[in-house]
Coordinates of C-alpha atoms in Angstrom, one line a residue:
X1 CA 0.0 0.0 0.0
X2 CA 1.2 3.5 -1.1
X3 CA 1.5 6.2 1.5
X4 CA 2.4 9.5 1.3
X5 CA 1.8 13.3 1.8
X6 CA -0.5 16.2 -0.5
X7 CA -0.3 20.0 0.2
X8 CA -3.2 22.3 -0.5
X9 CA -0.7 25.3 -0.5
X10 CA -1.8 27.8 1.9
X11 CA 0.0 30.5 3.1
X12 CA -1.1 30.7 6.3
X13 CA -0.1 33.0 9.3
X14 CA 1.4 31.3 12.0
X15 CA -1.2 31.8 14.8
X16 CA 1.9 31.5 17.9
X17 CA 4.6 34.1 15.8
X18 CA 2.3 36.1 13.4
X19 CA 4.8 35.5 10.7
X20 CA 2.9 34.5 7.2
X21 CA 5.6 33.3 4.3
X22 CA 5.2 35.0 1.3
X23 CA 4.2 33.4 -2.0
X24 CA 7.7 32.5 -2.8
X25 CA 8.9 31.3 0.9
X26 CA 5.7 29.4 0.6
X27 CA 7.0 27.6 -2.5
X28 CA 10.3 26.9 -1.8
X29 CA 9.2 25.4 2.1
X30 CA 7.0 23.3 -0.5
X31 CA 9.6 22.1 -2.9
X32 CA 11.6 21.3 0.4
X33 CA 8.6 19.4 2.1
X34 CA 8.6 17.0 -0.8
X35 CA 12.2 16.5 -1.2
X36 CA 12.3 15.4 2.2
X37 CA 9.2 13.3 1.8
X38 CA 11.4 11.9 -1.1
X39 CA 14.5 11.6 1.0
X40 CA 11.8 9.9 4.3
X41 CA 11.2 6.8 2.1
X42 CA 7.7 8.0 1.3
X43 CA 5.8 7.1 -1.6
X44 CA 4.0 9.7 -3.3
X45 CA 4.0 13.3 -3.0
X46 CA 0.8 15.4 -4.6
X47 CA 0.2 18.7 -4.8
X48 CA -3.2 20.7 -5.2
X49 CA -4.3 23.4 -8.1
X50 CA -5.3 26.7 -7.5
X51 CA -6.0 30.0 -8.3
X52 CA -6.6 32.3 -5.4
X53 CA -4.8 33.3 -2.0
X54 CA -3.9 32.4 0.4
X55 CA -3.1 29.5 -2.0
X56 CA 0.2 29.3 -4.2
X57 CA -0.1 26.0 -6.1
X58 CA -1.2 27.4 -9.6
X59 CA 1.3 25.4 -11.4
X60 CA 1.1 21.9 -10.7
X61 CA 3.2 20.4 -13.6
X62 CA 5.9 23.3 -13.2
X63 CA 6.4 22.1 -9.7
X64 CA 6.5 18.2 -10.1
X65 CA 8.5 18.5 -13.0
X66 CA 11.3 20.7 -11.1
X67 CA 10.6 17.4 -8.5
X68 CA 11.2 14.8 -10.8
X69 CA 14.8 16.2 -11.3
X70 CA 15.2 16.7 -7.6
X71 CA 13.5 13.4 -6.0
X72 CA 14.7 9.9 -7.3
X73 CA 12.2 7.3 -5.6
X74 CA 8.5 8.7 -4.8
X75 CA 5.9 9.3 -6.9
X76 CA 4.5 12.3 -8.2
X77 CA 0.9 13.3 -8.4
X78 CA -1.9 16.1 -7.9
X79 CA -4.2 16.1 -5.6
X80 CA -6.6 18.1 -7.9
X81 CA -6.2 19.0 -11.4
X82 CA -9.1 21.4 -12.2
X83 CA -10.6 18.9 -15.4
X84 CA -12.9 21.9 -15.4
X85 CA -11.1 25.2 -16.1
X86 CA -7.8 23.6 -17.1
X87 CA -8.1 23.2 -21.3
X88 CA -8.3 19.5 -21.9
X89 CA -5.7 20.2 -24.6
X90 CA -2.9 21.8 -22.2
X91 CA -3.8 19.0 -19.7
X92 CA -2.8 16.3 -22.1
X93 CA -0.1 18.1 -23.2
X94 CA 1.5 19.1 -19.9
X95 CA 1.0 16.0 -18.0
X96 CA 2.8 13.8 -21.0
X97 CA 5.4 15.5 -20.8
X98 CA 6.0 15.4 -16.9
X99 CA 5.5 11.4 -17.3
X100 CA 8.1 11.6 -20.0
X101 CA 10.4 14.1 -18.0
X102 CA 9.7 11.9 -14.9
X103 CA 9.9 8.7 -16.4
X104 CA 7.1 7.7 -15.3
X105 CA 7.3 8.3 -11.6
X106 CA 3.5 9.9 -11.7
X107 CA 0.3 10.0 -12.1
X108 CA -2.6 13.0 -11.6
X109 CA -5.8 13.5 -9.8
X110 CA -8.9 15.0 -12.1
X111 CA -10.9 17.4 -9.6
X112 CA -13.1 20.3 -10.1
X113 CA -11.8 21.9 -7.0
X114 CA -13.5 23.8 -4.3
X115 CA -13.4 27.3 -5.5
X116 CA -16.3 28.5 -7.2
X117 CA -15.0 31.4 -8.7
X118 CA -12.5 29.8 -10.5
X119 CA -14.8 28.8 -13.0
X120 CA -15.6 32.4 -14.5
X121 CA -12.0 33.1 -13.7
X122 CA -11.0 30.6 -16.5
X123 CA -14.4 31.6 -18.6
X124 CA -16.6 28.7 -17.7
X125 CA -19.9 28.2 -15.8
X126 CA -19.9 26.7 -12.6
X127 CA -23.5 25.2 -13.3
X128 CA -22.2 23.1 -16.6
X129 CA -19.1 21.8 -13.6
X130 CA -20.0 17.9 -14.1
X131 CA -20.8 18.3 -17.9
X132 CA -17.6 19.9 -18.1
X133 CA -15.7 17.6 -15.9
X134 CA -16.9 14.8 -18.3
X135 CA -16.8 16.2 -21.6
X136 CA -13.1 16.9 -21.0
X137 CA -12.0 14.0 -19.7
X138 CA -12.6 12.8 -22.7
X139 CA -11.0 14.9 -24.5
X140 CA -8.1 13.9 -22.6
X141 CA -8.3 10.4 -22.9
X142 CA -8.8 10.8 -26.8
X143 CA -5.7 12.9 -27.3
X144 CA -3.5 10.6 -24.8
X145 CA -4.6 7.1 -26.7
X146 CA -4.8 8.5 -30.8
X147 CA -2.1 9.8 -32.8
X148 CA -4.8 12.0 -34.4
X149 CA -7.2 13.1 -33.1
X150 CA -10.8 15.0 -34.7
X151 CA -13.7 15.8 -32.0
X152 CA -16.4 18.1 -31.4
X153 CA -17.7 19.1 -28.4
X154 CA -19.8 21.5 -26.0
X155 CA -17.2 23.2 -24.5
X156 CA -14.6 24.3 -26.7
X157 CA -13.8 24.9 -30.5
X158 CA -12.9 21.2 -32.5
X159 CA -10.1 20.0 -33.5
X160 CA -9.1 18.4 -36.7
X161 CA -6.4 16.1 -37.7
X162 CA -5.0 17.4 -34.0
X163 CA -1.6 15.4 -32.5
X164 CA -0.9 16.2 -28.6
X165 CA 2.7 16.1 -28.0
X166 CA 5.0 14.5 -26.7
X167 CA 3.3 11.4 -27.2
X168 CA 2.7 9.6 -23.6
X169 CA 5.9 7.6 -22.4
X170 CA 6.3 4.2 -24.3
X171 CA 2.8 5.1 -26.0
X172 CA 0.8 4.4 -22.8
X173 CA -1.3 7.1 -21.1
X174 CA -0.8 8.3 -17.3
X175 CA -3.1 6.3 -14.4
X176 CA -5.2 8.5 -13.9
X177 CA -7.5 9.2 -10.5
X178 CA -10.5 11.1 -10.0
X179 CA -11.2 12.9 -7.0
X180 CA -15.2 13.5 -5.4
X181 CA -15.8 14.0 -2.2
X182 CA -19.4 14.2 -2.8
X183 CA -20.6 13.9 -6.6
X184 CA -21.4 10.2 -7.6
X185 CA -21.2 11.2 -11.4
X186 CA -17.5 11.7 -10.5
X187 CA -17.3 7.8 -9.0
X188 CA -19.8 6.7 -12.1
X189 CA -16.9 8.4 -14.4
X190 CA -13.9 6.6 -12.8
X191 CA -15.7 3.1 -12.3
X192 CA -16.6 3.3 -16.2
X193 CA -13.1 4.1 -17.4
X194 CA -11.3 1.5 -15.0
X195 CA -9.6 4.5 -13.0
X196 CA -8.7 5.4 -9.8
X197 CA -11.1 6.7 -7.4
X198 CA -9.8 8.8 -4.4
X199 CA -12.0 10.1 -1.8
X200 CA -10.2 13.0 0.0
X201 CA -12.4 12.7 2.7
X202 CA -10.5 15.4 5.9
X203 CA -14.2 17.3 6.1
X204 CA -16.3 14.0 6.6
X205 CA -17.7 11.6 8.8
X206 CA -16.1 7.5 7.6
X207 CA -19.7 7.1 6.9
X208 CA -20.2 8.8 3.7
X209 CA -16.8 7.7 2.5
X210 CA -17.7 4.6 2.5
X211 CA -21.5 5.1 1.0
X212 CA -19.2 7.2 -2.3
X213 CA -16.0 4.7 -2.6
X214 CA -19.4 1.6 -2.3
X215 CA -20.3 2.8 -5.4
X216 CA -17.9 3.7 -7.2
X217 CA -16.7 0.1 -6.4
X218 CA -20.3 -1.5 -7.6
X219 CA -19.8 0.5 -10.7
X220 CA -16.2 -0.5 -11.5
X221 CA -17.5 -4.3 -11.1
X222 CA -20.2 -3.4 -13.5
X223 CA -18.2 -2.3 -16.4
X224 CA -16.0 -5.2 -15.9
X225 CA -12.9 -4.3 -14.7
X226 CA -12.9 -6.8 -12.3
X227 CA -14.5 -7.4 -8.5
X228 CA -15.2 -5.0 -6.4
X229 CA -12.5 -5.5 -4.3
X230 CA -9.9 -5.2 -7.1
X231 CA -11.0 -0.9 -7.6
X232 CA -8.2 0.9 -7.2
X233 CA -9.0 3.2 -4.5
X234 CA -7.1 6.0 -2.2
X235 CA -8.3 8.2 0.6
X236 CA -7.0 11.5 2.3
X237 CA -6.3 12.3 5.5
X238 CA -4.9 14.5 8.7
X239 CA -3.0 14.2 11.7
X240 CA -0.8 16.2 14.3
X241 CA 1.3 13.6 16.1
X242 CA 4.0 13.4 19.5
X243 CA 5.3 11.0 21.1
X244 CA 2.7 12.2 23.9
X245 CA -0.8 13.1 22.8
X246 CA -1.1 15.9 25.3
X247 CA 1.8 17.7 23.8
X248 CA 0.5 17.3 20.2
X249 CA -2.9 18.5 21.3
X250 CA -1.7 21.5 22.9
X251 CA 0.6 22.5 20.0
X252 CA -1.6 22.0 17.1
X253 CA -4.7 24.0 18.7
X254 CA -3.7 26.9 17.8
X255 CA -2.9 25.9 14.7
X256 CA -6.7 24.0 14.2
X257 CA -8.5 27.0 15.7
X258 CA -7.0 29.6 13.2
X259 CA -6.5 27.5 9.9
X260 CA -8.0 29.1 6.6
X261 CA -10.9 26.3 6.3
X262 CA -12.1 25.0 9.6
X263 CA -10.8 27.5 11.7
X264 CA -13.4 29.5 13.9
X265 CA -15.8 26.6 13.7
X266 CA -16.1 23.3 15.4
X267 CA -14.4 22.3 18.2
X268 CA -10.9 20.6 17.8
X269 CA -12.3 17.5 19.4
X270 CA -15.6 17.9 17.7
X271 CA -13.9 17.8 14.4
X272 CA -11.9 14.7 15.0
X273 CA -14.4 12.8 16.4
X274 CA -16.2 13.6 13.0
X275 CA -13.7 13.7 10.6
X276 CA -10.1 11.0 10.0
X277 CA -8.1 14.3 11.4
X278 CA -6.6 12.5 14.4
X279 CA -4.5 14.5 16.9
X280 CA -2.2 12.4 19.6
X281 CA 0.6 10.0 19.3
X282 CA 1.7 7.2 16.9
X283 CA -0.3 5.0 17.7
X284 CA -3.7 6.7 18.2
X285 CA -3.2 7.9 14.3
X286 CA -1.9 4.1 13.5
X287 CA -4.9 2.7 15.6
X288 CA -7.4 5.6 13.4
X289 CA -6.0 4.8 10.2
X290 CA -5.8 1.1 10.0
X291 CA -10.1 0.9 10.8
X292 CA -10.3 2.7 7.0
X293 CA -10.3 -0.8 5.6
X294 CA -13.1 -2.1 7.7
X295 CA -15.6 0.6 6.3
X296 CA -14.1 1.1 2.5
X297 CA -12.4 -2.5 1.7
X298 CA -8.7 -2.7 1.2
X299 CA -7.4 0.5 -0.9
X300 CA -3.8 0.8 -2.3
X301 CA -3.1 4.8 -1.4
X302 CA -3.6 6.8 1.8
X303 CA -2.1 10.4 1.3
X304 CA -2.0 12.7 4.5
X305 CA -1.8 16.8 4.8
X306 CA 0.4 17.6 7.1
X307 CA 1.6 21.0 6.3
X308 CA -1.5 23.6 6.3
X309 CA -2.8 26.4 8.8
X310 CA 0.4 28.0 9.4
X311 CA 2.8 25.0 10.6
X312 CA 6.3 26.2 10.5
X313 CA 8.4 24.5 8.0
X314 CA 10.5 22.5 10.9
X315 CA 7.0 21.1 12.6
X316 CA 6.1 19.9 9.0
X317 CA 9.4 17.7 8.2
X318 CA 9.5 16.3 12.0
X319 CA 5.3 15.6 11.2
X320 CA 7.1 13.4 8.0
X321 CA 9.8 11.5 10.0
X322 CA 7.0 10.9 12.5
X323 CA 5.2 9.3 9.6
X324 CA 7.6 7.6 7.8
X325 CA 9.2 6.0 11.3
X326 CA 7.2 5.4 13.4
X327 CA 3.5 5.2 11.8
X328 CA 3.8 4.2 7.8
X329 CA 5.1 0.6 8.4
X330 CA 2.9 -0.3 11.6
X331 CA 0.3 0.6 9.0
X332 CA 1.3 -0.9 5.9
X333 CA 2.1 -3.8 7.6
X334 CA -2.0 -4.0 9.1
X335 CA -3.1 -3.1 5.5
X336 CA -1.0 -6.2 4.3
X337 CA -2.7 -9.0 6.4
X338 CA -5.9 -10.3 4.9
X339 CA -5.4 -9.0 1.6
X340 CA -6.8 -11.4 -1.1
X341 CA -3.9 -12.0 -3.4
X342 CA -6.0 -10.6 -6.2
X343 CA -6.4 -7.4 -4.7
X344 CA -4.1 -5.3 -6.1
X345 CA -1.7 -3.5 -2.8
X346 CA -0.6 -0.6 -4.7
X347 CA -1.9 1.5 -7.9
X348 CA -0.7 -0.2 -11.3
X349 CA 3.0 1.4 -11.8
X350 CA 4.0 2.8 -15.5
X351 CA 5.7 -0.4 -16.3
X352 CA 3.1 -2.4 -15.3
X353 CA 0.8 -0.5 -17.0
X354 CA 3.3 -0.8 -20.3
X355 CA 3.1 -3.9 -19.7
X356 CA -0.8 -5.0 -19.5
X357 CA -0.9 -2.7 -22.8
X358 CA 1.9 -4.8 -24.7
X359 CA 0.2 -8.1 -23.4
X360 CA -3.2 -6.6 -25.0
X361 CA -1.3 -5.8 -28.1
X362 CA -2.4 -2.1 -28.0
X363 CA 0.8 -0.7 -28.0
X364 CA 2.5 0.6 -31.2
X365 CA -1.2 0.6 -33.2
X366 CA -2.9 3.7 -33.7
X367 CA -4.9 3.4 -30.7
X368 CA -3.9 2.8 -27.2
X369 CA -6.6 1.0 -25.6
X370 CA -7.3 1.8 -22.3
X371 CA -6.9 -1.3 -20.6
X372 CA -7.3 -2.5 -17.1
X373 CA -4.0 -3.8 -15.9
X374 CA -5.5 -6.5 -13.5
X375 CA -7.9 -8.1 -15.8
X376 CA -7.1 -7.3 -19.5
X377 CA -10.7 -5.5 -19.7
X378 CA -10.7 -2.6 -21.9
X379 CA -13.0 0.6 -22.7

């Protein structure tokens, strides 16, 4: 099972100095974060998209591809990228070349985000959101898997005898997940393509994660990708952790009670009594994190934020040893027991991906099909 860290990008005061980094501190303490994520032995570092302060993450592909140069094991991916306001065209386009420049050491999340004013920001109408979100994928998955591409949509001008380049790395697109927190279109879209499905679920109750990753499950089973059990699925998360829970309380509420999203609202215990945010030591987040399973089935990634709401750089890289030491393989090692052996532990890999594809006989035609690496099924 994959673990690793996202960052939604905030520059945030610190609530116990009154210091707030500017844009570019708040960049480079990023770019530092996941080299030493990187350097921790964790496995995928993501990164959100947006377009507004206090939030400094408008580039995702600039950032991940200045990673891939700078990081040698752990994976690179989004945590959203805006399928909505992002031209399908440029998302194609960018994201082949950062599998190509990363050698396949990625993958991407398709969101819509959580900022409604992006839309008219980028000239689109928030009410058309799912329509868009779907009509683009498309697009995407079109221009990834054809040399040549003609189309005509809804949503933007057609193309005609259009090539995307650089061609995707060994002619085989990037995995691709798509992030909902609360749309089952968005779960209906991933089952039917065979993708990944990741519930970033840090604002609710385990509940309705596991009524949204249920269906997307049922669904992926329907198109025949495979069982149930074999969807690929990841969830978010959020902790605070020392070695005693009273210290970690103590220093993170501050930190809770002012952040940019939940601060000034519920409770610091009323919120992670609600929500997977779990505050203490090692092993109340161990003890927290390993129940997921029991309410969504066995799932191949668990990404956590630990670096929002003002946390000084130094708090955020001891919150990564903390989770690479002395809480990833406690976990991963829980997650492993009662796996069925055809339940994938990990999302497919490029190679394995190349692989499934060359085995399918897809690769090197004109089309690339997009084919489930676990069962051979194809779209």
């Amino acid at each position: 099972m994959q673990f690793g860290i996202f960052t939604v990008s905030d520059a945030t005061t610190d609530p116990t100095t009154g210091t707030t980094p500017d844009d570019t501190q708040r960049v480079r303490d990023i770019l530092t974060i996941a080299e030493h994520a990187d350097q921790a032995g964790l496995d995928v570092f993501a990164t959100g998209e947006h377009h507004n302060p206090p939030f400094v993450a408008s580039s995702p592909t600039t950032m991940l591809g200045y990673l891939a140069g700078r990081t040698k094991h752990i994976t690179l991916s989004t945590s959203t990228t805006l399928i909505t306001t992002n031209d399908p065209v440029r998302i194609a386009e960018e994201y082949a070349m950062l599998q190509v420049i990363s050698d396949g050491r990625m993958d991407l999340m398709m969101g819509r985000g959580n900022t409604g004013p992006v839309y008219p920001w980028f000239g689109q109408d928030i009410r058309q959101g799912v329509n868009l979100a779907i009509e683009n994928y498309a697009l995407v998955r079109q221009l990834w898997e054809n040399d040549v591409v003609n189309w005509q949509g809804k949503f933007r001008t057609p193309l005609q005898g259009f090539t995307s380049t650089p061609r995707p790395l060994d002619g085989v697109a990037p995995f691709v997940w798509h992030g909902s927190i609360r749309t089952p279109e968005i779960a209906e879209q991933a089952a039917y393509y065979g993708d990944g499905f990741f519930h970033n679920n840090i604002f609710w109750p385990i509940e309705h994660t596991a009524q949204m990753v249920g269906l997307y499950r049922q669904r992926f089973e329907h198109y025949g990708h495979g069982t149930a059990n074999q969807a690929i699925v990841g969830l978010g998360g959020q902790f605070f952790a020392r070695k005693n829970s009273q210290d970690a309380i103590d220093e993170f509420r501050p930190y809770f009670d002012n952040a940019p999203v939940y601060g000034h609202g519920p409770s610091m215990e009323g919120f992670t009594q609600q929500t997977p945010l779990t505050v203490g030591s090692p092993q109340q987040v161990i003890d927290r994190y390993a129940a997921m399973k029991d309410s969504v089935g066995h799932y191949q990634r668990q990404l956590f934020l630990v670096d929002h709401a003002g946390l000084p750089l130094k708090t955020v890289l001891e919150q990564i040893d903390i989770l690479a030491e002395d809480i990833v393989p406690e976990l991963r090692k829980i997650n492993d027991e009662g796996r069925p052996a055809d339940v994938p532990s990990n999302p497919p890999t490029h190679a394995e991906r190349v692989a499934a594809a060359r085995a399918a006989g897809s690769v090197g035609s004109d089309h690339v099909a997009a084919v489930d690496e676990w069962t051979g099924a194809s779209v």
